[in-house]
Amino acid sequence: MSATPAAAVSAPGATPVIAVADLTTRFGTQTVHEHLDLDVPRGVILGVVGGSGTGKSVLLRTIIGLRRPDVGRIQLLGEDVYAASTAQRIAVERRIGVLFQDGALFSSMTVTENICVPLREHTALSARDARRLATLKIALAGLPQDARDKYPSELSGGMRKRAALARALALDPEILFLDEPTSGLDPITAAGFDRLLRTLRDALGLTVYMNTHDLDSIHAVCDRVAVLADRRVLVAADLATVERYDHPWVQDYFRGPRGRTAGAVYADAVQEA
Amino acid sequence: MDQTGAPGRVELSAAPDGTAMVRVSGAWTLPHFAAIERSMQPVKTALPAQARLDLDGLSALDTAGAGLLSVLLGPERLRAMLDALPDLAPERRALLETVGCAVHDIFAHPPPQPYALGFIGLLARIGSAVEAIWLQTRLLFGFVGLTLETLARNLLRPQRWRMAALVTQIEQTTLDALPIVSLLSFMVGAVIAFLGATVLKDYGASVFTVDLVSFAFLREFGVLLAAILLAGRTASAFTAQLGAMQAHEEIDAIRTLGLDPIEVLVLPRVLALMLGLPMLTFAAMLAGMLGGALVCVLAIGIPPAMFLSLFHADTPLRYFWVGMSKAPVLAFLIAIIGCLEGFKVTGSAESVGERTTSSVVQAIFVVILVDALAALFFMEMGW
């Protein structure tokens, strides 16, 4: 983690922490991405939007090193993910946190044990200290304390997401990848999630890469929005620029009834502030 | 993470105006967790009620470090101290306040006491284990009843029979198991013939090896071998199939579509096994006797024609029916246990494994138990 996150946040555009260059992804004869480019500067909360089937999840999986691209290069924290040696790749993976869509908690372990896994594997902490830190992460993620000794199957969907977030944050990562973090959450919980993300970004200088459908989230937390359509990143800029972008899907998305409502609410909120 | 600088430490000192200062310096980050905690020990005991915080020497801070600081000072005091530090960088303040709130939550909810150990704990565990066995037995009988009731309701309505599912299940559970059941029975048949030949030779009664093999396979081993293989091969498959469906709410979906999961999922499997196991038993009997016959021919010198005529003369037909009559009963139990354990899966990957293990263990146990009881019964009846 950078010792001066404030400086990094205020000067984005230096070296991108995520750099995708000329990416092409194919499944059989179907091409999902073609010549896709995307740069994410440090300290930014990026929302990636796109219709169902435009390959948002595939792009995320490719960036974090789970699916080798057919063509193209992925750089994560300055390291070429697919050309790096195993040791280099593990070093990079230590510095990122991933929240999968359904949480992907290990079902045979309690919440605390789930969070202890990265803590015990990657640091020299004792079991007792790891448990204490895990307790802190649970509280940070906004999970009630009586959930810490429960198994994932005993938790509600929203609590599972929070537990998974606590695990993703266990090592204080520099980049946090989120796949649909607020889907399936009630609006109050989702808003709490957004607030938590922003606090963590401000406090830790996190970079957040977030696949989302949630217009409220986009308005509330995203500094930048990237639109995935026509097999590439159509536009990646601040929300105001993206909303004005001349493309039928973008216009439908942000100017549709849901988009207008969310936009109006946050415009009011900004004025009041 | 590239936290540079010395490990974090904390010390008490006196400010020029006499108030106590808590001086925090270095990198308060995860890699230095243990070192920071060591430096906290002397401060913790000597911490005065009134103190000021000095964060000027702090080079890096993450949630682990912020958590330690909150624990050391206590969340309320930390908040008061932060209010007295107007020049603090906003992101540091945000982190310390967020973590402080979290630590406050932890203090407000101490962890529950773990279970009592010792003699009372032992009794409690025995009690809950006995209760679990009782509940499991009751559940199994209930499920048997439910399946029989559904079967009775559907038996007279051929339009409700699920022939495609039934035939698929027979293919998977019976036809696909035929090679392994035959091979296994063949080898066990040969082993029994060898044993018989060795023991009976001393009495000059090698010829009775034929009877040994034929009695054993017709009455017991044919059906037992086939049933145990089916318990291992098919009960586990049923549990895993239904368990995965249960985990993905497919069984709930079947219910909400107005269908009966017992009728759709359990009946075809139960009926397939009840038809399939007799066929496998027949194959096992043939293969076992073939193995025995081969040993008789090669090792004892009984020619095949003599083997057949001895078999024909000594073995009553009812032995075949004694063995065969057990097959549908065992098949029913194996299928029921496999399906019931599948329904008991609760979503986690571990639960699928647990239930599959339980289903195989239960199925094999029940197969041997029922076979032993049946052997007693047939003996007493003189069949």
PDB file of N, CA and C in Angstrom, chain B residues 49-79:
ATOM      1  N   ALA B  49      -5.326   8.576  32.591  1.00  0.00           N
ATOM      2  CA  ALA B  49      -6.682   8.888  32.144  1.00  0.00           C
ATOM      3  C   ALA B  49      -6.661  10.032  31.129  1.00  0.00           C
ATOM      4  N   GLN B  50      -5.844  11.023  31.393  1.00  0.00           N
ATOM      5  CA  GLN B  50      -5.769  12.174  30.491  1.00  0.00           C
ATOM      6  C   GLN B  50      -4.476  12.079  29.686  1.00  0.00           C
ATOM      7  N   ALA B  51      -4.596  12.051  28.367  1.00  0.00           N
ATOM      8  CA  ALA B  51      -3.381  11.984  27.556  1.00  0.00           C
ATOM      9  C   ALA B  51      -3.681  12.583  26.185  1.00  0.00           C
ATOM     10  N   ARG B  52      -2.625  13.024  25.534  1.00  0.00           N
ATOM     11  CA  ARG B  52      -2.785  13.517  24.178  1.00  0.00           C
ATOM     12  C   ARG B  52      -2.131  12.544  23.211  1.00  0.00           C
ATOM     13  N   LEU B  53      -2.568  12.575  21.976  1.00  0.00           N
ATOM     14  CA  LEU B  53      -2.065  11.638  20.972  1.00  0.00           C
ATOM     15  C   LEU B  53      -1.134  12.393  20.030  1.00  0.00           C
ATOM     16  N   ASP B  54      -0.009  11.760  19.705  1.00  0.00           N
ATOM     17  CA  ASP B  54       0.924  12.383  18.764  1.00  0.00           C
ATOM     18  C   ASP B  54       1.149  11.406  17.615  1.00  0.00           C
ATOM     19  N   LEU B  55       0.608  11.722  16.451  1.00  0.00           N
ATOM     20  CA  LEU B  55       0.704  10.818  15.304  1.00  0.00           C
ATOM     21  C   LEU B  55       1.716  11.311  14.271  1.00  0.00           C
ATOM     22  N   ASP B  56       2.539  12.293  14.646  1.00  0.00           N
ATOM     23  CA  ASP B  56       3.419  12.909  13.639  1.00  0.00           C
ATOM     24  C   ASP B  56       4.427  11.915  13.074  1.00  0.00           C
ATOM     25  N   GLY B  57       4.867  10.964  13.913  1.00  0.00           N
ATOM     26  CA  GLY B  57       5.900  10.040  13.441  1.00  0.00           C
ATOM     27  C   GLY B  57       5.348   8.855  12.676  1.00  0.00           C
ATOM     28  N   LEU B  58       4.054   8.810  12.479  1.00  0.00           N
ATOM     29  CA  LEU B  58       3.416   7.659  11.836  1.00  0.00           C
ATOM     30  C   LEU B  58       3.726   7.659  10.344  1.00  0.00           C
ATOM     31  N   SER B  59       4.353   6.580   9.823  1.00  0.00           N
ATOM     32  CA  SER B  59       4.716   6.588   8.403  1.00  0.00           C
ATOM     33  C   SER B  59       3.702   5.827   7.548  1.00  0.00           C
ATOM     34  N   ALA B  60       3.040   4.839   8.108  1.00  0.00           N
ATOM     35  CA  ALA B  60       2.021   4.107   7.337  1.00  0.00           C
ATOM     36  C   ALA B  60       1.023   3.514   8.304  1.00  0.00           C
ATOM     37  N   LEU B  61      -0.212   3.387   7.814  1.00  0.00           N
ATOM     38  CA  LEU B  61      -1.278   2.892   8.690  1.00  0.00           C
ATOM     39  C   LEU B  61      -2.239   2.068   7.845  1.00  0.00           C
ATOM     40  N   ASP B  62      -2.563   0.877   8.308  1.00  0.00           N
ATOM     41  CA  ASP B  62      -3.628   0.125   7.635  1.00  0.00           C
ATOM     42  C   ASP B  62      -4.639  -0.325   8.682  1.00  0.00           C
ATOM     43  N   THR B  63      -5.610  -1.146   8.254  1.00  0.00           N
ATOM     44  CA  THR B  63      -6.679  -1.478   9.205  1.00  0.00           C
ATOM     45  C   THR B  63      -6.147  -2.260  10.398  1.00  0.00           C
ATOM     46  N   ALA B  64      -5.127  -3.106  10.170  1.00  0.00           N
ATOM     47  CA  ALA B  64      -4.590  -3.878  11.288  1.00  0.00           C
ATOM     48  C   ALA B  64      -3.987  -2.934  12.328  1.00  0.00           C
ATOM     49  N   GLY B  65      -3.188  -1.949  11.859  1.00  0.00           N
ATOM     50  CA  GLY B  65      -2.571  -0.992  12.771  1.00  0.00           C
ATOM     51  C   GLY B  65      -3.611  -0.136  13.462  1.00  0.00           C
ATOM     52  N   ALA B  66      -4.582   0.328  12.696  1.00  0.00           N
ATOM     53  CA  ALA B  66      -5.637   1.145  13.282  1.00  0.00           C
ATOM     54  C   ALA B  66      -6.405   0.353  14.330  1.00  0.00           C
ATOM     55  N   GLY B  67      -6.602  -0.946  14.070  1.00  0.00           N
ATOM     56  CA  GLY B  67      -7.303  -1.795  15.036  1.00  0.00           C
ATOM     57  C   GLY B  67      -6.519  -1.897  16.334  1.00  0.00           C
ATOM     58  N   LEU B  68      -5.195  -2.097  16.232  1.00  0.00           N
ATOM     59  CA  LEU B  68      -4.373  -2.198  17.445  1.00  0.00           C
ATOM     60  C   LEU B  68      -4.438  -0.912  18.252  1.00  0.00           C
ATOM     61  N   LEU B  69      -4.366   0.218  17.539  1.00  0.00           N
ATOM     62  CA  LEU B  69      -4.391   1.507  18.233  1.00  0.00           C
ATOM     63  C   LEU B  69      -5.737   1.704  18.936  1.00  0.00           C
ATOM     64  N   SER B  70      -6.817   1.311  18.264  1.00  0.00           N
ATOM     65  CA  SER B  70      -8.145   1.445  18.881  1.00  0.00           C
ATOM     66  C   SER B  70      -8.256   0.581  20.122  1.00  0.00           C
ATOM     67  N   VAL B  71      -7.685  -0.645  20.031  1.00  0.00           N
ATOM     68  CA  VAL B  71      -7.766  -1.545  21.182  1.00  0.00           C
ATOM     69  C   VAL B  71      -6.945  -0.982  22.340  1.00  0.00           C
ATOM     70  N   LEU B  72      -5.768  -0.436  22.015  1.00  0.00           N
ATOM     71  CA  LEU B  72      -4.889   0.099  23.066  1.00  0.00           C
ATOM     72  C   LEU B  72      -5.568   1.252  23.794  1.00  0.00           C
ATOM     73  N   LEU B  73      -6.104   2.190  23.047  1.00  0.00           N
ATOM     74  CA  LEU B  73      -6.619   3.411  23.666  1.00  0.00           C
ATOM     75  C   LEU B  73      -8.085   3.284  24.054  1.00  0.00           C
ATOM     76  N   GLY B  74      -8.760   2.315  23.483  1.00  0.00           N
ATOM     77  CA  GLY B  74     -10.209   2.236  23.696  1.00  0.00           C
ATOM     78  C   GLY B  74     -10.885   3.155  22.698  1.00  0.00           C
ATOM     79  N   PRO B  75     -11.977   2.693  22.062  1.00  0.00           N
ATOM     80  CA  PRO B  75     -12.590   3.475  20.978  1.00  0.00           C
ATOM     81  C   PRO B  75     -13.047   4.873  21.404  1.00  0.00           C
ATOM     82  N   GLU B  76     -13.605   4.996  22.632  1.00  0.00           N
ATOM     83  CA  GLU B  76     -14.121   6.312  23.054  1.00  0.00           C
ATOM     84  C   GLU B  76     -12.976   7.302  23.224  1.00  0.00           C
ATOM     85  N   ARG B  77     -11.901   6.844  23.931  1.00  0.00           N
ATOM     86  CA  ARG B  77     -10.786   7.745  24.169  1.00  0.00           C
ATOM     87  C   ARG B  77     -10.113   8.123  22.854  1.00  0.00           C
ATOM     88  N   LEU B  78     -10.023   7.138  21.917  1.00  0.00           N
ATOM     89  CA  LEU B  78      -9.406   7.424  20.626  1.00  0.00           C
ATOM     90  C   LEU B  78     -10.172   8.535  19.918  1.00  0.00           C
ATOM     91  N   ARG B  79     -11.484   8.440  19.973  1.00  0.00           N
ATOM     92  CA  ARG B  79     -12.311   9.451  19.299  1.00  0.00           C
ATOM     93  C   ARG B  79     -12.056  10.837  19.897  1.00  0.00           C
TER      94      ARG B  79
END
